[in-house]
């Protein structure tokens, strides 16, 4: 049994991660601003303010943890506040494909966090300075840079691609396509033939559980196997719903607009002994439709 802290743990991947860690018999604490729900009633709850260094010192730094999963690190400041005030054998930062430029077959070394000259600040400060999307990108890149240059604890930066969930996906991006097909409403799509790696939320939680036990440090791509284009995704939705989508330049913007080809190389994932599951998009859509 390990003593594990999950920062976040309330939505999508984090919720599934906590549930599965509890099934494994670990002593799990969920730290966030609002406590935890009944579905994780066997987990401990720790209420804190992630954006307050004082709150972290008061609520997080006074305990020792075997593993810390950080689901809510969005900026260099977030990363510094944790790295400098936590006692753990392994810190796992949940990062994102946004650290890469648009392209195919990304390997971990395509973004070297240790050499990245980051902009310091909070995610709000970065967003105001660079705009939301670029601010989010620079925030994740900067957070990785802080973590990767830390010599105090063992760290892993998990880079997830597009995460797809069932009906509890709070982003509701997938629903924009489903609703447009159901209602035969016009939809504007700017990336119809872009190619993506994707990961089902339950598989993401499973990979995170596995990675905690690996003798590994640094960045790691974790994804389901298989590549999907938006066109292929829409074709599957149309077949399931029996309607066709209406493409319109003046239609409602699709949920994944602004995301362009971004695919992963998973050699390192397989080398450390985590076997990617085949992307099962129909399974996810069935939970939503």
mmCIF file of C-alpha atoms in Angstrom:
data_model
loop_
_atom_site.group_PDB
_atom_site.id
_atom_site.type_symbol
_atom_site.label_atom_id
_atom_site.label_comp_id
_atom_site.label_asym_id
_atom_site.label_seq_id
_atom_site.Cartn_x
_atom_site.Cartn_y
_atom_site.Cartn_z
ATOM 1 C CA UNK A 1 0.000 0.000 0.000
ATOM 2 C CA UNK A 2 1.265 3.451 -0.932
ATOM 3 C CA UNK A 3 0.354 6.820 0.497
ATOM 4 C CA UNK A 4 -0.785 8.775 -2.555
ATOM 5 C CA UNK A 5 -1.850 12.379 -3.070
ATOM 6 C CA UNK A 6 -3.961 13.309 -6.101
ATOM 7 C CA UNK A 7 -4.191 17.047 -6.679
ATOM 8 C CA UNK A 8 -7.373 17.606 -8.651
ATOM 9 C CA UNK A 9 -9.005 14.204 -8.892
ATOM 10 C CA UNK A 10 -12.532 15.517 -9.361
ATOM 11 C CA UNK A 11 -13.081 15.216 -13.113
ATOM 12 C CA UNK A 12 -12.711 12.741 -15.951
ATOM 13 C CA UNK A 13 -9.246 11.113 -15.696
ATOM 14 C CA UNK A 14 -8.631 12.206 -12.116
ATOM 15 C CA UNK A 15 -11.902 10.741 -10.883
ATOM 16 C CA UNK A 16 -11.175 7.397 -12.525
ATOM 17 C CA UNK A 17 -7.602 7.447 -11.238
ATOM 18 C CA UNK A 18 -8.743 7.891 -7.639
ATOM 19 C CA UNK A 19 -11.340 5.129 -7.923
ATOM 20 C CA UNK A 20 -8.783 2.685 -9.324
ATOM 21 C CA UNK A 21 -6.113 3.576 -6.768
ATOM 22 C CA UNK A 22 -8.630 2.860 -4.016
ATOM 23 C CA UNK A 23 -9.420 -0.512 -5.606
ATOM 24 C CA UNK A 24 -5.702 -1.313 -5.461
ATOM 25 C CA UNK A 25 -5.826 -0.677 -1.725
ATOM 26 C CA UNK A 26 -3.778 2.524 -1.519
ATOM 27 C CA UNK A 27 -4.165 5.269 1.075
ATOM 28 C CA UNK A 28 -5.458 8.036 -1.214
ATOM 29 C CA UNK A 29 -5.903 11.711 -0.434
ATOM 30 C CA UNK A 30 -7.651 14.008 -2.917
ATOM 31 C CA UNK A 31 -6.641 17.655 -2.653
ATOM 32 C CA UNK A 32 -8.708 20.381 -4.311
ATOM 33 C CA UNK A 33 -10.754 23.466 -3.521
ATOM 34 C CA UNK A 34 -14.115 21.825 -2.883
ATOM 35 C CA UNK A 35 -13.679 18.356 -1.379
ATOM 36 C CA UNK A 36 -14.621 15.023 -2.987
ATOM 37 C CA UNK A 37 -17.853 13.327 -4.009
ATOM 38 C CA UNK A 38 -19.474 10.191 -2.605
ATOM 39 C CA UNK A 39 -18.095 7.950 -5.378
ATOM 40 C CA UNK A 40 -14.675 8.363 -3.748
ATOM 41 C CA UNK A 41 -15.929 8.196 -0.172
ATOM 42 C CA UNK A 42 -13.051 5.936 0.879
ATOM 43 C CA UNK A 43 -10.496 8.574 -0.077
ATOM 44 C CA UNK A 44 -9.295 11.242 2.303
ATOM 45 C CA UNK A 45 -10.185 14.821 1.451
ATOM 46 C CA UNK A 46 -7.859 17.792 1.724
ATOM 47 C CA UNK A 47 -9.163 21.241 0.817
ATOM 48 C CA UNK A 48 -6.555 23.744 -0.340
ATOM 49 C CA UNK A 49 -5.969 26.604 -2.748
ATOM 50 C CA UNK A 50 -3.604 25.510 -5.507
ATOM 51 C CA UNK A 51 -2.760 29.092 -6.393
ATOM 52 C CA UNK A 52 -1.709 29.994 -2.853
ATOM 53 C CA UNK A 53 1.834 29.130 -1.772
ATOM 54 C CA UNK A 54 0.776 29.628 1.846
ATOM 55 C CA UNK A 55 -2.088 27.145 1.462
ATOM 56 C CA UNK A 56 0.290 24.567 -0.031
ATOM 57 C CA UNK A 57 2.735 25.019 2.844
ATOM 58 C CA UNK A 58 -0.040 24.722 5.412
ATOM 59 C CA UNK A 59 -2.012 21.826 3.877
ATOM 60 C CA UNK A 60 0.384 19.831 1.680
ATOM 61 C CA UNK A 61 3.978 20.239 2.844
ATOM 62 C CA UNK A 62 3.495 18.856 6.358
ATOM 63 C CA UNK A 63 3.049 15.270 5.158
ATOM 64 C CA UNK A 64 5.217 12.758 3.297
ATOM 65 C CA UNK A 65 3.804 11.037 0.210
ATOM 66 C CA UNK A 66 4.989 7.992 -1.713
ATOM 67 C CA UNK A 67 3.463 9.307 -4.947
ATOM 68 C CA UNK A 68 1.923 12.639 -5.931
ATOM 69 C CA UNK A 69 -0.233 13.007 -9.055
ATOM 70 C CA UNK A 70 -0.653 16.640 -10.080
ATOM 71 C CA UNK A 71 -3.686 16.993 -12.361
ATOM 72 C CA UNK A 72 -3.979 20.771 -11.954
ATOM 73 C CA UNK A 73 -0.552 22.244 -12.707
ATOM 74 C CA UNK A 74 -0.958 24.917 -15.393
ATOM 75 C CA UNK A 75 1.974 27.275 -14.958
ATOM 76 C CA UNK A 76 5.593 27.630 -13.831
ATOM 77 C CA UNK A 77 4.363 29.243 -10.612
ATOM 78 C CA UNK A 78 2.114 26.245 -9.881
ATOM 79 C CA UNK A 79 5.062 23.916 -10.446
ATOM 80 C CA UNK A 80 7.495 25.936 -8.296
ATOM 81 C CA UNK A 81 5.067 26.183 -5.390
ATOM 82 C CA UNK A 82 4.680 22.397 -5.312
ATOM 83 C CA UNK A 83 8.243 21.316 -6.091
ATOM 84 C CA UNK A 84 9.649 23.602 -3.395
ATOM 85 C CA UNK A 85 7.120 22.587 -0.734
ATOM 86 C CA UNK A 86 6.424 18.895 -1.103
ATOM 87 C CA UNK A 87 7.957 15.729 0.286
ATOM 88 C CA UNK A 88 7.479 12.718 -1.999
ATOM 89 C CA UNK A 89 9.364 9.852 -3.594
ATOM 90 C CA UNK A 90 7.733 10.452 -6.977
ATOM 91 C CA UNK A 91 5.957 13.470 -8.457
ATOM 92 C CA UNK A 92 3.883 12.888 -11.609
ATOM 93 C CA UNK A 93 2.871 16.008 -13.528
ATOM 94 C CA UNK A 94 -0.012 15.651 -15.974
ATOM 95 C CA UNK A 95 1.039 17.616 -19.032
ATOM 96 C CA UNK A 96 -0.331 17.780 -22.571
ATOM 97 C CA UNK A 97 0.338 17.486 -26.289
ATOM 98 C CA UNK A 98 0.260 21.301 -26.433
ATOM 99 C CA UNK A 99 3.974 21.299 -25.588
ATOM 100 C CA UNK A 100 4.572 20.053 -29.156
ATOM 101 C CA UNK A 101 4.112 22.015 -32.346
ATOM 102 C CA UNK A 102 1.491 20.676 -34.773
ATOM 103 C CA UNK A 103 2.887 17.625 -36.534
ATOM 104 C CA UNK A 104 3.114 13.836 -36.730
ATOM 105 C CA UNK A 105 4.908 11.071 -34.830
ATOM 106 C CA UNK A 106 6.011 13.239 -31.911
ATOM 107 C CA UNK A 107 8.740 11.774 -29.745
ATOM 108 C CA UNK A 108 9.428 12.983 -26.236
ATOM 109 C CA UNK A 109 12.668 14.670 -27.276
ATOM 110 C CA UNK A 110 10.745 16.927 -29.700
ATOM 111 C CA UNK A 111 10.209 19.198 -26.711
ATOM 112 C CA UNK A 112 13.192 19.414 -24.365
ATOM 113 C CA UNK A 113 11.798 20.997 -21.229
ATOM 114 C CA UNK A 114 15.196 21.281 -19.574
ATOM 115 C CA UNK A 115 16.356 23.731 -22.261
ATOM 116 C CA UNK A 116 13.115 25.727 -22.481
ATOM 117 C CA UNK A 117 13.386 29.349 -21.371
ATOM 118 C CA UNK A 118 9.994 29.794 -19.790
ATOM 119 C CA UNK A 119 7.953 32.866 -18.964
ATOM 120 C CA UNK A 120 7.335 32.971 -15.238
ATOM 121 C CA UNK A 121 3.911 33.652 -13.798
ATOM 122 C CA UNK A 122 0.457 32.204 -13.241
ATOM 123 C CA UNK A 123 -1.788 30.866 -16.003
ATOM 124 C CA UNK A 124 -3.932 34.017 -15.712
ATOM 125 C CA UNK A 125 -0.888 36.229 -16.154
ATOM 126 C CA UNK A 126 0.298 34.226 -19.155
ATOM 127 C CA UNK A 127 -3.195 34.286 -20.647
ATOM 128 C CA UNK A 128 -3.453 38.054 -20.340
ATOM 129 C CA UNK A 129 -0.037 38.503 -21.900
ATOM 130 C CA UNK A 130 -0.237 35.984 -24.760
ATOM 131 C CA UNK A 131 -3.929 35.083 -25.167
ATOM 132 C CA UNK A 132 -5.675 32.044 -23.695
ATOM 133 C CA UNK A 133 -4.444 29.308 -26.046
ATOM 134 C CA UNK A 134 -0.839 30.463 -26.212
ATOM 135 C CA UNK A 135 -0.860 31.188 -22.499
ATOM 136 C CA UNK A 136 -2.038 27.630 -21.777
ATOM 137 C CA UNK A 137 0.667 26.221 -24.047
ATOM 138 C CA UNK A 138 3.414 28.317 -22.461
ATOM 139 C CA UNK A 139 2.076 27.457 -19.023
ATOM 140 C CA UNK A 140 2.386 23.718 -19.595
ATOM 141 C CA UNK A 141 5.798 24.093 -21.230
ATOM 142 C CA UNK A 142 6.996 26.239 -18.350
ATOM 143 C CA UNK A 143 5.619 23.864 -15.731
ATOM 144 C CA UNK A 144 7.529 20.999 -17.352
ATOM 145 C CA UNK A 145 10.676 23.122 -17.440
ATOM 146 C CA UNK A 146 10.456 23.769 -13.694
ATOM 147 C CA UNK A 147 9.817 20.102 -12.934
ATOM 148 C CA UNK A 148 12.485 18.711 -15.251
ATOM 149 C CA UNK A 149 15.199 20.995 -13.849
ATOM 150 C CA UNK A 150 14.382 20.090 -10.248
ATOM 151 C CA UNK A 151 16.972 17.902 -8.562
ATOM 152 C CA UNK A 152 15.108 17.483 -5.297
ATOM 153 C CA UNK A 153 12.644 14.692 -6.189
ATOM 154 C CA UNK A 154 12.016 12.040 -8.838
ATOM 155 C CA UNK A 155 9.666 13.469 -11.499
ATOM 156 C CA UNK A 156 7.676 12.269 -14.511
ATOM 157 C CA UNK A 157 5.873 14.536 -16.986
ATOM 158 C CA UNK A 158 2.998 12.637 -18.603
ATOM 159 C CA UNK A 159 2.015 14.077 -21.976
ATOM 160 C CA UNK A 160 -1.555 13.133 -22.884
ATOM 161 C CA UNK A 161 -3.073 13.775 -26.329
ATOM 162 C CA UNK A 162 -6.778 14.632 -26.796
ATOM 163 C CA UNK A 163 -8.660 12.952 -23.935
ATOM 164 C CA UNK A 164 -12.087 11.582 -24.769
ATOM 165 C CA UNK A 165 -14.572 10.595 -22.098
ATOM 166 C CA UNK A 166 -18.157 9.505 -21.756
ATOM 167 C CA UNK A 167 -21.029 11.618 -20.535
ATOM 168 C CA UNK A 168 -18.943 13.097 -17.718
ATOM 169 C CA UNK A 169 -16.518 14.938 -20.002
ATOM 170 C CA UNK A 170 -16.920 18.490 -18.721
ATOM 171 C CA UNK A 171 -15.497 20.039 -21.919
ATOM 172 C CA UNK A 172 -18.518 18.837 -23.969
ATOM 173 C CA UNK A 173 -16.433 19.162 -27.150
ATOM 174 C CA UNK A 174 -17.615 15.872 -28.598
ATOM 175 C CA UNK A 175 -21.229 16.877 -28.039
ATOM 176 C CA UNK A 176 -20.917 19.766 -30.507
ATOM 177 C CA UNK A 177 -20.618 17.255 -33.371
ATOM 178 C CA UNK A 178 -23.286 14.909 -32.007
ATOM 179 C CA UNK A 179 -25.802 17.709 -31.462
ATOM 180 C CA UNK A 180 -25.171 19.134 -34.942
ATOM 181 C CA UNK A 181 -25.762 15.727 -36.533
ATOM 182 C CA UNK A 182 -28.899 15.071 -34.491
ATOM 183 C CA UNK A 183 -30.388 18.492 -35.250
ATOM 184 C CA UNK A 184 -29.001 18.698 -38.818
ATOM 185 C CA UNK A 185 -27.586 22.072 -37.795
ATOM 186 C CA UNK A 186 -24.728 23.736 -39.631
ATOM 187 C CA UNK A 187 -21.263 23.126 -38.211
ATOM 188 C CA UNK A 188 -18.021 24.891 -39.079
ATOM 189 C CA UNK A 189 -14.952 22.626 -38.939
ATOM 190 C CA UNK A 190 -11.438 23.898 -39.623
ATOM 191 C CA UNK A 191 -9.497 20.637 -39.245
ATOM 192 C CA UNK A 192 -11.531 17.977 -41.049
ATOM 193 C CA UNK A 193 -8.550 15.940 -42.261
ATOM 194 C CA UNK A 194 -6.120 16.634 -39.440
ATOM 195 C CA UNK A 195 -4.771 13.467 -37.790
ATOM 196 C CA UNK A 196 -4.826 12.935 -34.048
ATOM 197 C CA UNK A 197 -3.678 10.608 -31.335
ATOM 198 C CA UNK A 198 -6.400 10.242 -28.708
ATOM 199 C CA UNK A 199 -6.842 8.544 -25.353
ATOM 200 C CA UNK A 200 -9.957 7.242 -23.625
ATOM 201 C CA UNK A 201 -10.248 8.615 -20.091
ATOM 202 C CA UNK A 202 -10.409 5.199 -18.430
ATOM 203 C CA UNK A 203 -7.277 4.059 -20.239
ATOM 204 C CA UNK A 204 -5.513 7.284 -19.259
ATOM 205 C CA UNK A 205 -6.214 6.527 -15.591
ATOM 206 C CA UNK A 206 -4.948 2.959 -16.035
ATOM 207 C CA UNK A 207 -1.698 4.140 -17.637
ATOM 208 C CA UNK A 208 -1.161 6.608 -14.782
ATOM 209 C CA UNK A 209 -1.505 3.815 -12.247
ATOM 210 C CA UNK A 210 1.075 1.760 -14.120
ATOM 211 C CA UNK A 211 3.580 4.589 -14.517
ATOM 212 C CA UNK A 212 3.844 5.143 -10.760
ATOM 213 C CA UNK A 213 5.609 1.790 -10.415
ATOM 214 C CA UNK A 214 8.103 2.302 -13.243
ATOM 215 C CA UNK A 215 11.777 3.135 -12.720
ATOM 216 C CA UNK A 216 11.575 6.112 -15.023
ATOM 217 C CA UNK A 217 12.139 9.857 -14.951
ATOM 218 C CA UNK A 218 11.437 12.549 -17.523
ATOM 219 C CA UNK A 219 8.735 13.094 -20.135
ATOM 220 C CA UNK A 220 6.583 10.256 -21.450
ATOM 221 C CA UNK A 221 3.906 10.100 -24.166
ATOM 222 C CA UNK A 222 0.918 8.085 -22.952
ATOM 223 C CA UNK A 223 -1.832 7.433 -25.489
ATOM 224 C CA UNK A 224 -4.087 4.783 -26.959
ATOM 225 C CA UNK A 225 -2.848 3.297 -30.206
ATOM 226 C CA UNK A 226 -4.363 4.308 -33.515
ATOM 227 C CA UNK A 227 -4.818 7.574 -35.396
ATOM 228 C CA UNK A 228 -8.148 9.321 -36.021
ATOM 229 C CA UNK A 229 -9.125 12.200 -38.312
ATOM 230 C CA UNK A 230 -12.114 14.413 -37.594
ATOM 231 C CA UNK A 231 -13.614 13.212 -40.861
ATOM 232 C CA UNK A 232 -13.388 9.580 -39.717
ATOM 233 C CA UNK A 233 -14.811 10.497 -36.334
ATOM 234 C CA UNK A 234 -17.770 12.247 -37.940
ATOM 235 C CA UNK A 235 -18.389 9.294 -40.267
ATOM 236 C CA UNK A 236 -18.685 7.015 -37.229
ATOM 237 C CA UNK A 237 -21.084 9.428 -35.539
ATOM 238 C CA UNK A 238 -23.224 9.689 -38.681
ATOM 239 C CA UNK A 239 -23.464 5.915 -38.973
ATOM 240 C CA UNK A 240 -24.472 5.600 -35.322
ATOM 241 C CA UNK A 241 -27.060 8.401 -35.498
ATOM 242 C CA UNK A 242 -28.421 7.814 -38.991
ATOM 243 C CA UNK A 243 -28.061 11.484 -39.961
ATOM 244 C CA UNK A 244 -25.514 13.447 -41.934
ATOM 245 C CA UNK A 245 -23.696 16.521 -40.730
ATOM 246 C CA UNK A 246 -24.234 19.866 -42.458
ATOM 247 C CA UNK A 247 -20.936 21.626 -43.176
ATOM 248 C CA UNK A 248 -21.298 25.405 -43.195
ATOM 249 C CA UNK A 249 -18.711 28.165 -43.127
ATOM 250 C CA UNK A 250 -21.072 30.255 -41.007
ATOM 251 C CA UNK A 251 -22.127 27.347 -38.810
ATOM 252 C CA UNK A 252 -21.479 26.829 -35.121
ATOM 253 C CA UNK A 253 -17.750 26.205 -34.460
ATOM 254 C CA UNK A 254 -16.927 22.552 -33.777
ATOM 255 C CA UNK A 255 -15.531 21.644 -30.362
ATOM 256 C CA UNK A 256 -12.090 20.625 -31.580
ATOM 257 C CA UNK A 257 -11.539 23.542 -33.947
ATOM 258 C CA UNK A 258 -8.081 25.021 -33.652
ATOM 259 C CA UNK A 259 -6.486 21.605 -33.062
ATOM 260 C CA UNK A 260 -4.435 20.385 -36.000
ATOM 261 C CA UNK A 261 -2.484 17.219 -36.775
ATOM 262 C CA UNK A 262 -0.821 15.968 -33.613
ATOM 263 C CA UNK A 263 0.156 12.307 -33.408
ATOM 264 C CA UNK A 264 2.374 10.433 -30.962
ATOM 265 C CA UNK A 265 5.216 7.993 -31.206
ATOM 266 C CA UNK A 266 4.687 5.459 -28.369
ATOM 267 C CA UNK A 267 8.022 3.625 -28.460
ATOM 268 C CA UNK A 268 9.075 4.874 -25.029
ATOM 269 C CA UNK A 269 5.703 3.995 -23.484
ATOM 270 C CA UNK A 270 6.054 0.416 -24.722
ATOM 271 C CA UNK A 271 9.734 0.241 -23.768
ATOM 272 C CA UNK A 272 8.955 0.879 -20.096
ATOM 273 C CA UNK A 273 6.290 -1.839 -20.196
ATOM 274 C CA UNK A 274 2.995 0.004 -20.620
ATOM 275 C CA UNK A 275 0.998 -1.490 -23.487
ATOM 276 C CA UNK A 276 -1.273 1.031 -25.268
ATOM 277 C CA UNK A 277 -4.863 -0.068 -25.761
ATOM 278 C CA UNK A 278 -6.439 0.259 -29.200
ATOM 279 C CA UNK A 279 -8.493 3.433 -29.471
ATOM 280 C CA UNK A 280 -12.175 2.438 -29.249
ATOM 281 C CA UNK A 281 -14.065 5.549 -30.277
ATOM 282 C CA UNK A 282 -17.401 3.741 -30.598
ATOM 283 C CA UNK A 283 -17.253 2.731 -26.932
ATOM 284 C CA UNK A 284 -16.924 6.372 -25.912
ATOM 285 C CA UNK A 285 -19.616 7.607 -28.292
ATOM 286 C CA UNK A 286 -22.082 5.012 -27.053
ATOM 287 C CA UNK A 287 -21.832 6.541 -23.574
ATOM 288 C CA UNK A 288 -22.658 9.990 -24.948
ATOM 289 C CA UNK A 289 -25.234 9.222 -27.640
#
